[in-house]
Coordinates of C-alpha atoms in Angstrom, one line a residue:
M768 CA 82.4 29.3 -14.4
K769 CA 84.5 32.3 -13.1
N770 CA 87.1 31.4 -10.5
Y771 CA 86.7 34.1 -7.8
G772 CA 89.4 32.5 -5.5
L773 CA 92.0 33.1 -8.3
E774 CA 90.7 36.6 -8.9
Y775 CA 91.1 37.5 -5.2
R776 CA 94.5 35.9 -5.0
K777 CA 95.7 38.2 -7.8
Y778 CA 94.7 41.2 -5.8
V779 CA 96.4 39.9 -2.7
V780 CA 99.7 39.3 -4.5
A781 CA 99.5 42.7 -6.0
A782 CA 98.8 44.3 -2.6
V783 CA 101.7 42.5 -1.0
A784 CA 104.0 43.6 -3.8
L785 CA 102.8 47.2 -3.5
I786 CA 103.5 47.1 0.3
I787 CA 107.0 45.8 -0.2
V788 CA 107.9 48.3 -2.9
T789 CA 106.4 51.1 -0.7
A790 CA 108.5 49.9 2.3
Y791 CA 111.7 50.0 0.1
I792 CA 110.9 53.5 -1.1
L793 CA 110.3 54.8 2.4
R794 CA 113.6 53.1 3.6
L795 CA 115.6 54.6 0.8
F796 CA 114.1 58.0 1.5
S797 CA 114.9 57.6 5.1
L798 CA 118.5 56.5 4.5
Q799 CA 119.3 59.1 1.8
L800 CA 117.4 62.2 3.0
M801 CA 116.5 61.7 6.7
S802 CA 119.3 59.7 8.3
D803 CA 122.9 60.8 8.7
D804 CA 124.1 57.3 9.8
Y805 CA 126.0 56.8 6.5
K806 CA 127.4 60.4 6.7
H807 CA 128.7 59.7 10.2
N808 CA 130.3 56.5 9.0
A809 CA 131.8 58.3 6.0
D810 CA 133.1 61.0 8.3
N811 CA 134.6 58.5 10.6
N812 CA 136.5 57.0 7.7
A813 CA 137.6 60.4 6.4
F814 CA 138.2 62.3 9.7
L815 CA 139.7 61.6 13.1
N816 CA 138.4 63.8 15.9
K817 CA 141.3 64.1 18.3
I818 CA 140.3 65.4 21.7
D819 CA 142.4 68.2 23.2
Y820 CA 142.1 67.9 27.0
P821 CA 142.1 71.1 29.0
A822 CA 144.5 71.8 31.8
R823 CA 142.8 71.1 35.1
G824 CA 142.6 74.1 37.5
I825 CA 145.4 74.5 40.0
I826 CA 144.7 74.7 43.8
T827 CA 146.5 77.1 46.2
D828 CA 146.1 77.8 49.9
R829 CA 144.8 81.1 51.3
N830 CA 148.3 82.6 51.1
G831 CA 149.0 81.6 47.5
E832 CA 151.0 78.5 48.3
L833 CA 150.7 76.0 45.5
L834 CA 149.1 72.8 46.7
V835 CA 147.9 71.0 43.5
Y836 CA 149.2 71.4 40.0
N837 CA 149.5 69.4 36.7
Q838 CA 152.2 67.4 35.2
P839 CA 152.3 66.3 31.5
S840 CA 151.2 62.7 30.9
Y841 CA 150.6 60.6 27.8
D842 CA 148.0 58.0 26.9
I843 CA 148.2 55.6 24.1
M844 CA 145.0 55.5 22.0
V845 CA 144.1 53.0 19.4
V846 CA 141.7 52.8 16.4
E847 CA 141.5 49.0 16.3
N848 CA 140.3 48.8 12.8
E849 CA 143.4 50.6 11.6
A850 CA 145.8 48.7 13.7
R851 CA 144.6 45.1 13.0
N852 CA 147.3 42.9 11.5
H853 CA 149.4 45.9 10.5
F854 CA 152.3 45.9 13.0
D855 CA 154.7 43.7 15.0
T856 CA 153.0 43.0 18.3
L857 CA 156.3 41.8 19.9
E858 CA 158.1 45.0 19.1
F859 CA 155.2 47.0 20.3
C860 CA 155.2 45.3 23.7
Q861 CA 159.0 45.7 24.0
T862 CA 158.7 49.4 23.2
L863 CA 156.2 50.0 25.9
N864 CA 157.9 47.6 28.3
I865 CA 154.8 45.3 28.7
T866 CA 154.3 41.6 28.2
R867 CA 152.2 39.9 25.5
D868 CA 149.8 38.9 28.3
D869 CA 149.5 42.6 29.3
F870 CA 148.7 43.4 25.7
D871 CA 146.0 40.8 25.3
R872 CA 144.5 41.6 28.7
Q873 CA 144.3 45.3 27.8
L874 CA 142.6 44.5 24.5
K875 CA 140.1 42.3 26.2
A876 CA 139.3 45.0 28.8
M877 CA 139.0 47.6 26.0
R878 CA 136.5 45.4 24.1
D879 CA 134.4 44.7 27.1
K880 CA 131.2 46.8 26.5
R881 CA 130.1 46.4 30.0
R882 CA 133.2 48.2 31.2
N883 CA 133.6 50.3 28.1
P884 CA 130.1 51.0 26.7
G885 CA 131.6 53.4 24.1
Y886 CA 133.7 50.8 22.4
S887 CA 134.0 50.7 18.6
P888 CA 136.8 49.4 16.4
Y889 CA 136.4 52.5 14.3
T890 CA 136.9 55.1 17.0
Q891 CA 139.8 56.0 19.3
Q892 CA 139.9 53.9 22.5
L893 CA 142.2 54.2 25.5
F894 CA 144.8 51.4 25.4
I895 CA 147.4 52.5 28.0
S896 CA 147.2 55.5 30.3
Q897 CA 149.7 57.7 31.9
L898 CA 153.0 56.8 30.2
S899 CA 156.1 58.0 31.9
D900 CA 158.3 60.6 30.0
H901 CA 160.8 57.9 29.2
D902 CA 158.3 55.4 27.8
F903 CA 156.6 58.2 25.8
S904 CA 160.0 59.2 24.3
V905 CA 160.8 55.6 23.3
F906 CA 157.3 55.1 21.8
Q907 CA 157.5 58.4 19.8
E908 CA 160.6 57.3 18.0
K909 CA 158.9 54.2 16.7
A910 CA 155.3 55.4 16.5
Y911 CA 155.3 55.2 12.6
R912 CA 155.7 51.4 12.9
F913 CA 152.4 51.0 14.8
P914 CA 149.6 52.2 12.6
G915 CA 146.3 52.9 14.4
F916 CA 148.1 53.9 17.6
Y917 CA 148.2 57.5 18.7
V918 CA 149.6 59.5 21.5
Q919 CA 147.1 61.6 23.5
R920 CA 148.7 64.3 25.6
R921 CA 147.1 64.6 29.0
S922 CA 148.0 65.8 32.4
V923 CA 148.1 64.2 35.8
R924 CA 147.7 65.8 39.2
Q925 CA 150.6 66.4 41.4
Y926 CA 150.3 67.3 45.1
E927 CA 153.0 69.5 46.4
Y928 CA 152.8 68.5 50.1
P929 CA 151.9 65.4 52.1
Y930 CA 149.1 67.3 53.8
A931 CA 145.3 67.8 53.6
A932 CA 144.6 64.6 51.7
H933 CA 141.0 64.5 52.9
V934 CA 140.3 68.0 51.8
L935 CA 142.1 67.9 48.5
G936 CA 140.9 64.5 47.4
D937 CA 142.2 63.0 44.2
V938 CA 141.6 62.3 40.5
A939 CA 141.1 58.9 38.8
E940 CA 139.6 57.3 35.7
V941 CA 135.9 57.7 35.3
S942 CA 133.6 54.8 36.2
E943 CA 130.7 53.5 34.2
A944 CA 128.4 55.3 36.6
D945 CA 130.3 58.6 36.0
I946 CA 129.8 58.2 32.3
E947 CA 126.1 57.5 32.6
A948 CA 125.6 60.5 35.0
D949 CA 127.3 63.1 32.7
D950 CA 127.7 62.8 28.9
Y951 CA 130.8 65.1 29.1
Y952 CA 132.9 62.0 30.0
L953 CA 134.2 59.2 27.8
P954 CA 135.9 56.0 28.8
G955 CA 139.5 56.8 29.8
D956 CA 138.6 60.4 31.0
Y957 CA 139.6 61.5 34.5
I958 CA 137.3 62.8 37.2
G959 CA 137.6 64.1 40.8
K960 CA 136.9 61.2 43.2
L961 CA 137.1 62.7 46.7
G962 CA 137.4 66.1 48.5
V963 CA 137.6 69.4 46.7
E964 CA 138.6 67.6 43.5
R965 CA 135.1 66.0 43.5
F966 CA 133.0 68.8 44.9
Y967 CA 134.3 71.4 42.4
E968 CA 134.8 68.9 39.5
K969 CA 132.9 71.0 37.0
Q970 CA 134.9 74.1 37.8
L971 CA 138.2 72.3 37.8
R972 CA 137.8 70.2 34.7
G973 CA 137.4 72.9 32.1
E974 CA 136.0 72.1 28.6
K975 CA 137.5 69.8 26.1
G976 CA 138.7 70.9 22.7
V977 CA 138.9 68.9 19.4
Q978 CA 141.3 68.7 16.4
V979 CA 139.7 67.5 13.2
L980 CA 142.3 65.5 11.3
L981 CA 142.0 64.3 7.8
R982 CA 142.7 60.7 6.8
D983 CA 143.6 59.3 3.4
A984 CA 142.0 56.2 1.8
H985 CA 144.3 53.9 3.9
G986 CA 143.3 55.6 7.1
R987 CA 146.6 57.5 7.5
I988 CA 146.5 60.9 9.1
Q989 CA 147.2 63.7 6.5
G990 CA 147.0 66.7 8.8
S991 CA 144.4 69.2 9.9
Y992 CA 141.2 69.4 8.0
K993 CA 140.8 72.9 6.3
N994 CA 143.8 74.2 8.3
G995 CA 141.9 73.7 11.6
A996 CA 138.8 75.7 10.6
Y997 CA 136.6 73.3 12.5
D998 CA 139.0 72.8 15.5
R999 CA 137.9 73.9 18.9
K1000 CA 140.4 75.0 21.5
P1001 CA 140.1 73.5 25.0
V1002 CA 139.1 75.8 27.9
P1003 CA 141.3 75.4 31.0
G1004 CA 139.7 74.6 34.3
K1005 CA 139.2 77.3 36.9
N1006 CA 141.8 77.8 39.6
L1007 CA 140.7 77.4 43.3
T1008 CA 142.1 79.3 46.3
L1009 CA 141.4 77.3 49.4
A1010 CA 140.7 78.9 52.8
L1011 CA 143.2 76.5 54.3
D1012 CA 146.5 77.8 55.7
K1013 CA 149.1 75.2 54.6
D1014 CA 151.3 75.7 57.7
L1015 CA 148.4 75.5 60.1
Q1016 CA 147.3 72.3 58.4
A1017 CA 150.8 70.9 58.7
L1018 CA 150.8 71.6 62.4
A1019 CA 147.4 70.1 63.0
E1020 CA 148.4 66.9 61.2
R1021 CA 151.6 66.8 63.2
L1022 CA 149.8 67.1 66.5
L1023 CA 147.5 64.2 65.6
E1024 CA 150.3 61.8 64.8
G1025 CA 149.8 58.5 66.6
K1026 CA 146.2 59.4 67.5
I1027 CA 142.7 59.0 66.1
G1028 CA 140.7 62.1 65.8
S1029 CA 140.2 65.5 64.2
I1030 CA 141.2 69.2 64.4
V1031 CA 139.0 71.8 62.6
A1032 CA 139.6 75.6 62.7
I1033 CA 137.3 78.2 61.2
E1034 CA 137.6 81.9 60.7
P1035 CA 134.4 83.1 62.5
K1036 CA 133.5 86.2 60.5
T1037 CA 133.7 84.4 57.1
G1038 CA 133.1 80.7 57.8
E1039 CA 136.4 79.8 56.0
V1040 CA 137.9 76.6 57.1
L1041 CA 141.5 77.4 58.1
C1042 CA 142.5 73.8 58.7
M1043 CA 140.8 70.4 58.7
A1044 CA 142.9 67.5 59.8
S1045 CA 141.7 63.9 60.2
S1046 CA 143.9 61.2 61.7
P1047 CA 145.0 58.7 60.6
S1048 CA 145.6 60.3 57.2
Y1049 CA 147.7 59.5 54.1
D1050 CA 150.0 61.3 51.7
P1051 CA 147.9 62.5 48.7
R1052 CA 150.9 61.9 46.5
M1053 CA 150.1 58.1 46.9
M1054 CA 147.0 58.6 44.8
V1055 CA 148.7 59.8 41.6
G1056 CA 149.3 57.9 38.4
R1057 CA 149.1 54.2 37.7
Q1058 CA 149.8 53.4 41.4
R1059 CA 146.5 54.9 42.5
S1060 CA 144.5 51.7 42.3
Q1061 CA 146.9 49.8 44.4
S1062 CA 147.2 52.6 46.9
H1063 CA 143.5 53.0 47.2
R1064 CA 143.0 49.3 47.7
E1065 CA 145.6 49.3 50.5
L1066 CA 144.1 52.3 52.2
S1067 CA 140.5 51.0 51.9
Q1068 CA 141.5 47.7 53.6
D1069 CA 143.4 49.4 56.4
P1070 CA 141.4 48.7 59.7
W1071 CA 142.2 52.2 61.0
K1072 CA 140.2 53.7 58.0
P1073 CA 142.6 56.4 56.8
L1074 CA 140.3 57.3 53.9
L1075 CA 137.6 58.4 56.4
N1076 CA 137.4 62.1 56.9
R1077 CA 136.5 62.2 60.6
S1078 CA 136.1 65.9 60.6
I1079 CA 132.9 65.7 58.6
M1080 CA 132.1 61.9 58.8
G1081 CA 132.9 61.1 62.4
Q1082 CA 129.8 61.3 64.6
Y1083 CA 130.7 61.6 68.2
P1084 CA 129.2 62.7 71.5
P1085 CA 130.2 66.4 71.9
G1086 CA 130.6 66.0 75.6
S1087 CA 130.8 69.1 77.8
T1088 CA 131.4 71.5 74.8
F1089 CA 127.7 71.0 74.3
K1090 CA 126.9 72.7 77.7
T1091 CA 127.3 76.1 76.0
T1092 CA 124.3 75.3 73.8
Q1093 CA 122.3 74.4 76.9
G1094 CA 123.1 77.6 78.7
L1095 CA 122.1 79.6 75.6
T1096 CA 118.8 77.7 75.4
F1097 CA 117.9 78.0 79.1
L1098 CA 118.7 81.7 79.1
S1099 CA 116.7 82.4 75.9
E1100 CA 113.7 80.4 77.2
G1101 CA 113.7 82.1 80.6
I1102 CA 114.4 78.8 82.4
I1103 CA 117.4 80.5 84.1
T1104 CA 118.8 84.0 84.5
E1105 CA 122.4 85.0 84.9
Q1106 CA 122.1 84.6 88.6
T1107 CA 120.1 81.4 88.8
P1108 CA 122.0 79.0 91.2
Y1109 CA 121.8 75.2 90.9
P1110 CA 123.4 72.8 93.4
C1111 CA 125.9 70.2 92.5
Y1112 CA 126.4 67.3 95.0
H1113 CA 129.3 65.9 93.1
G1114 CA 126.8 65.7 90.3
F1115 CA 123.1 65.8 89.6
V1116 CA 121.2 63.7 92.2
Y1117 CA 117.5 63.4 92.1
K1118 CA 114.9 60.6 92.6
G1119 CA 117.5 57.9 92.7
L1120 CA 119.2 59.1 89.5
R1121 CA 122.8 60.3 89.7
V1122 CA 125.0 62.0 87.0
G1123 CA 128.4 62.4 88.5
C1124 CA 130.6 65.5 88.5
H1125 CA 134.1 66.5 89.7
G1126 CA 134.6 68.6 92.9
H1127 CA 134.0 72.3 92.8
G1128 CA 132.0 75.0 94.6
S1129 CA 128.2 74.7 95.0
P1130 CA 125.7 76.1 94.3
L1131 CA 126.8 78.1 91.3
S1132 CA 125.3 80.2 88.4
L1133 CA 125.9 79.9 84.6
V1134 CA 129.3 81.6 84.2
P1135 CA 131.1 79.6 86.9
A1136 CA 129.2 76.5 85.7
I1137 CA 130.7 76.9 82.3
S1138 CA 134.1 77.7 83.7
T1139 CA 134.1 74.6 86.0
S1140 CA 132.1 72.4 83.5
C1141 CA 129.5 71.5 86.1
N1142 CA 127.3 68.6 85.2
G1143 CA 124.8 69.2 87.9
F1144 CA 124.0 72.8 86.7
F1145 CA 123.1 71.8 83.2
C1146 CA 121.2 68.7 84.2
W1147 CA 119.0 70.8 86.5
G1148 CA 118.4 73.3 83.7
L1149 CA 117.2 70.6 81.2
Y1150 CA 115.1 68.9 83.9
H1151 CA 113.3 72.2 84.6
M1152 CA 112.9 73.0 80.9
L1153 CA 111.4 69.7 79.9
G1154 CA 109.2 69.6 83.0
N1155 CA 107.8 73.1 82.6
T1156 CA 104.2 72.2 81.6
T1157 CA 103.0 75.7 82.4
K1158 CA 105.2 77.1 79.6
Y1159 CA 105.1 74.2 77.1
G1160 CA 102.0 72.2 78.0
N1161 CA 103.8 68.8 77.8
V1162 CA 107.3 67.3 77.6
Q1163 CA 107.0 66.7 73.8
T1164 CA 106.5 70.4 73.0
A1165 CA 109.4 71.3 75.4
M1166 CA 111.6 68.7 73.7
N1167 CA 110.9 70.0 70.2
T1168 CA 111.6 73.5 71.3
W1169 CA 114.9 72.4 72.7
R1170 CA 115.6 70.6 69.4
D1171 CA 114.8 73.7 67.4
Y1172 CA 117.5 75.6 69.3
M1173 CA 120.1 72.9 68.6
V1174 CA 119.3 72.9 64.9
S1175 CA 119.5 76.7 64.7
M1176 CA 123.0 76.4 66.2
G1177 CA 124.1 74.0 63.4
F1178 CA 123.4 70.6 64.8
G1179 CA 121.3 67.7 63.7
Y1180 CA 121.7 68.2 59.9
P1181 CA 124.7 68.5 57.5
L1182 CA 126.0 72.1 57.6
G1183 CA 126.6 72.1 53.9
V1184 CA 130.4 72.3 53.8
D1185 CA 131.8 72.1 50.2
L1186 CA 133.1 68.6 50.5
P1187 CA 131.3 65.3 49.7
G1188 CA 130.2 62.9 52.4
E1189 CA 129.3 65.2 55.3
K1190 CA 127.3 63.4 58.0
R1191 CA 124.5 65.0 60.0
G1192 CA 125.1 63.8 63.5
L1193 CA 122.0 63.3 65.7
I1194 CA 119.7 65.7 67.7
P1195 CA 116.7 63.7 69.0
N1196 CA 113.2 65.1 69.0
A1197 CA 110.0 64.1 70.8
Q1198 CA 109.0 61.5 68.3
F1199 CA 112.4 59.9 68.7
Y1200 CA 111.8 59.4 72.4
D1201 CA 108.1 58.6 72.0
N1202 CA 109.2 55.7 69.7
A1203 CA 111.9 54.6 72.0
Y1204 CA 109.9 54.7 75.3
K1205 CA 106.4 54.3 73.9
G1206 CA 105.4 57.8 75.1
E1207 CA 106.5 57.1 78.7
W1208 CA 109.4 59.4 79.3
S1209 CA 110.4 62.7 81.0
G1210 CA 113.3 65.0 81.5
L1211 CA 115.0 62.5 83.9
T1212 CA 114.8 59.8 81.2
V1213 CA 116.9 61.8 78.7
I1214 CA 119.0 63.9 81.2
S1215 CA 122.3 62.9 79.7
I1216 CA 121.7 65.0 76.6
A1217 CA 122.2 68.1 78.8
I1218 CA 125.9 67.3 79.0
G1219 CA 126.5 66.2 75.4
Q1220 CA 126.0 62.5 76.0
G1221 CA 123.2 60.0 75.4
E1222 CA 121.7 60.2 72.0
V1223 CA 123.4 63.4 70.9
N1224 CA 126.0 63.1 68.2
A1225 CA 128.0 65.8 66.3
T1226 CA 130.8 66.0 63.8
P1227 CA 134.0 67.9 64.7
L1228 CA 133.1 70.4 62.1
Q1229 CA 129.8 71.1 63.9
I1230 CA 131.6 71.5 67.2
A1231 CA 134.1 74.0 65.5
N1232 CA 131.1 75.8 64.0
L1233 CA 129.6 76.1 67.5
G1234 CA 132.8 77.9 68.5
A1235 CA 132.5 80.2 65.5
T1236 CA 128.8 80.9 66.4
I1237 CA 129.7 81.8 70.0
A1238 CA 132.6 84.0 68.8
N1239 CA 130.2 85.9 66.5
R1240 CA 127.7 86.2 69.3
G1241 CA 124.9 84.4 67.6
Y1242 CA 125.4 83.7 63.9
F1243 CA 127.6 81.6 61.6
I1244 CA 128.4 81.4 57.9
T1245 CA 128.3 77.9 56.5
P1246 CA 131.8 76.5 56.8
H1247 CA 133.6 76.2 53.4
V1248 CA 137.1 75.1 52.4
V1249 CA 137.2 77.1 49.1
K1250 CA 137.9 80.8 49.5
E1251 CA 137.8 81.8 45.8
I1252 CA 136.9 80.3 42.4
Q1253 CA 138.6 82.0 39.5
G1254 CA 136.1 84.1 37.6
E1255 CA 133.1 82.8 39.5
P1256 CA 131.4 83.9 42.8
L1257 CA 131.0 81.5 45.7
D1258 CA 127.6 80.0 46.3
T1259 CA 125.5 82.4 48.4
L1260 CA 125.4 79.6 51.0
Y1261 CA 129.0 80.5 51.9
T1262 CA 128.4 84.2 52.2
T1263 CA 125.1 84.4 54.0
Q1264 CA 124.7 84.6 57.8
R1265 CA 122.7 82.0 59.6
K1266 CA 121.3 83.1 62.9
S1267 CA 120.8 81.2 66.1
M1268 CA 117.6 81.4 68.0
A1269 CA 119.5 82.6 71.1
P1270 CA 120.0 86.4 71.4
K1271 CA 123.3 88.2 71.5
W1272 CA 123.1 89.0 75.3
A1273 CA 122.9 85.3 76.0
Y1274 CA 126.0 84.7 74.0
E1275 CA 127.9 87.4 75.9
L1276 CA 127.3 85.5 79.1
V1277 CA 128.5 82.2 77.6
V1278 CA 131.6 84.0 76.3
R1279 CA 132.3 85.2 79.8
G1280 CA 132.1 81.6 81.1
M1281 CA 134.5 80.4 78.4
R1282 CA 137.0 83.2 79.2
S1283 CA 136.7 82.3 82.8
A1284 CA 137.5 78.7 81.9
A1285 CA 140.7 79.8 80.2
L1286 CA 141.8 82.0 83.2
G1287 CA 141.3 79.5 85.9
G1288 CA 138.7 76.8 85.1
T1289 CA 139.0 73.6 83.1
C1290 CA 140.9 75.4 80.3
K1291 CA 143.5 77.1 82.6
A1292 CA 146.3 75.8 80.4
L1293 CA 145.3 78.6 78.0
G1294 CA 145.8 81.3 80.7
H1295 CA 149.4 82.2 79.8
Y1296 CA 148.5 83.3 76.2
D1297 CA 148.2 87.0 75.7
F1298 CA 145.6 86.9 72.9
M1299 CA 142.7 86.3 75.3
P1300 CA 141.5 82.8 74.3
C1301 CA 138.1 81.4 75.4
G1302 CA 137.5 77.7 75.7
K1303 CA 135.3 74.8 76.8
T1304 CA 136.6 71.3 77.5
G1305 CA 134.8 68.1 76.9
T1306 CA 135.4 64.6 78.2
A1307 CA 133.1 62.5 76.1
Q1308 CA 132.2 59.2 77.8
N1309 CA 133.0 56.1 75.7
K1310 CA 133.0 52.3 76.2
G1311 CA 136.8 52.4 76.6
H1312 CA 138.8 55.4 77.5
D1313 CA 137.0 58.7 77.3
H1314 CA 137.5 61.0 74.3
S1315 CA 139.3 64.3 74.8
V1316 CA 137.4 67.3 73.4
F1317 CA 138.0 71.1 73.2
M1318 CA 136.1 73.9 71.6
G1319 CA 137.3 77.5 71.7
F1320 CA 138.1 80.7 70.0
A1321 CA 140.4 83.8 70.2
P1322 CA 140.7 86.6 70.7
M1323 CA 137.7 87.1 73.0
D1324 CA 136.6 90.5 71.5
N1325 CA 137.8 90.3 68.0
P1326 CA 137.8 86.6 67.1
Q1327 CA 140.1 85.5 64.3
I1328 CA 139.9 81.7 64.8
A1329 CA 137.5 79.1 66.3
V1330 CA 138.9 75.6 67.0
A1331 CA 137.5 72.1 67.7
V1332 CA 139.8 69.3 68.8
Y1333 CA 138.6 65.7 69.1
V1334 CA 141.1 62.9 70.2
E1335 CA 139.5 59.5 70.5
N1336 CA 140.4 57.8 73.8
G1337 CA 142.5 60.8 74.8
G1338 CA 141.0 61.1 78.3
W1339 CA 140.2 64.4 79.9
G1340 CA 139.6 67.4 77.7
A1341 CA 142.6 69.1 79.3
T1342 CA 144.9 66.2 78.4
Y1343 CA 145.0 66.7 74.6
G1344 CA 142.1 69.0 73.6
V1345 CA 143.2 72.2 75.5
P1346 CA 146.9 72.2 74.7
I1347 CA 146.3 71.3 71.0
G1348 CA 143.7 74.0 70.7
G1349 CA 146.0 76.5 72.3
L1350 CA 148.8 75.7 69.8
I1351 CA 146.5 75.9 66.8
M1352 CA 145.2 79.4 68.0
E1353 CA 148.8 80.6 68.7
K1354 CA 150.1 79.5 65.3
F1355 CA 147.4 81.3 63.4
I1356 CA 147.2 84.5 65.4
K1357 CA 151.0 84.9 66.0
G1358 CA 152.2 83.3 62.7
E1359 CA 154.6 81.0 64.5
L1360 CA 155.0 79.1 67.8
S1361 CA 157.1 80.3 70.6
E1362 CA 160.1 78.2 71.6
A1363 CA 158.2 76.9 74.6
S1364 CA 155.2 76.1 72.4
E1365 CA 157.4 74.3 69.9
H1366 CA 158.7 72.1 72.6
R1367 CA 155.1 71.4 73.7
A1368 CA 154.1 70.6 70.2
T1369 CA 156.9 68.1 69.8
E1370 CA 156.0 66.5 73.1
I1371 CA 152.3 66.1 72.0
Q1372 CA 153.4 64.9 68.5
N1373 CA 155.5 62.1 70.1
R1374 CA 152.7 60.9 72.3
R1375 CA 151.0 57.7 71.0
I1376 CA 147.7 56.4 72.2
N1377 CA 147.4 52.6 72.4
Y1378 CA 144.2 51.7 70.6
G1379 CA 144.8 48.0 70.6
T1380 CA 144.5 45.8 67.5
G1381 CA 140.8 45.5 66.9
D1382 CA 139.0 46.8 63.8
R1383 CA 137.6 50.3 64.2

């Protein structure tokens, strides 16, 4: 009888064999014709692709003063497969002035694929970064004794002056997140971490080049492959010209010594940031080289937060500087006219609610209300706007109209300055108050926003931008710290006018009020200047001592500079804000301080505010 089971088994075995043979054929086809894995491995054995790093772009101030440049630096790279068991480890450590523990620790870190996902014993890996000139010279003399180790020429940033740390930022080794975000970077590369160095990283970094070097059978470098035919030269990074005036920046930082706060100055017609000082600050030269990690750790642990750029990250009540926005809104919406008088009984007093004010004449209209910084006037204006159901229908519509005016003037959202980390501040809308008060609220409930208190918050940059908008009579250009990029136009954001909802005629009235404040009102300390400054003080209420605030511009009719000063716990706006603002305007417009002003600057510089010892 025929055995059909055996017959079927023969076919099964034949089929399995055929499948295995077919799989091998397909794999061989893939390896030999379709895959270049082996070619890459062969190339890695025959060639060494040595990266040529480009020079990072230099940074100057608006007058061509060099702020940031490059110094040569040297990294030690290793191809571990070539170095293994081929050199004297002790001599290597002595040459580089490191211990054997340092050597082992560095090897371990280099092999850690979590920290160094590009690790391979067959490719160059960073072993030690940023050798000093002396250590490099010593190593070069003995380099032939350490096969597998190569010197990679790099450059490190140098900061010429101890100023503008928050604007300039710094450069450090890439993180794993940086590498994942951009395949340009390899472990050991450097990247801008803060400030302009971060925001303009792609312009500053340039493009890497490569040298293709030929190895012999023992892995030793024999020279360029085909006389450099396949080499690619690096492309240097683009140079940046900042809008900052180095001397003005130095004065601003000097005036903030011993204080917490910010000074921002803007050129109104261009939006260029002339100075941006935040205090406390630090010397950017601390963040260079192998000391950067330690310096950054110390600064980040400092309770006074010197790494915080308060100019764009500090969110404060703008205080009475905000009254200018209220006058513009009430005029534009027809709530008041130039002649509308409001009473001030040492403040706004109505239905049991009182918002206090200092003594001055009453009743008064808009221009003297700005000059004297009358709380009563602006509270009445907001009360009548939010309660005008004939015009708006309900308080929610009135509130959102008010909000729209504030946003059009640059509040409530980041302005878009060319620095990382800008905060938005806060401008409440109807939904905000509906949620807070379950729909049961009125103008009296939120009356403090009329004088820049309550829920309203702004950054010093936004307050300075308000000054620039008033100086321009109704428009601003987004503030920016970079004036020019070599061979590349600025983003149109930094060249396009952004218009306020308020008309020019309303701004003219507010300018008159700010000029009156400088001649005899709350900014009368500016009255002696001959360049016609205009100003508005602010005394922002705080749990402790009030903050001293100033916003102004000069000259009145051809503005060259707008300034905001914010000194935490500085008291009245006239105590710190006005004199500091005057000195900043004088320095930029005149080019130098008078002898009397220099004495005043020294006196302010030497004043210290006692902030206590608590964390901030």
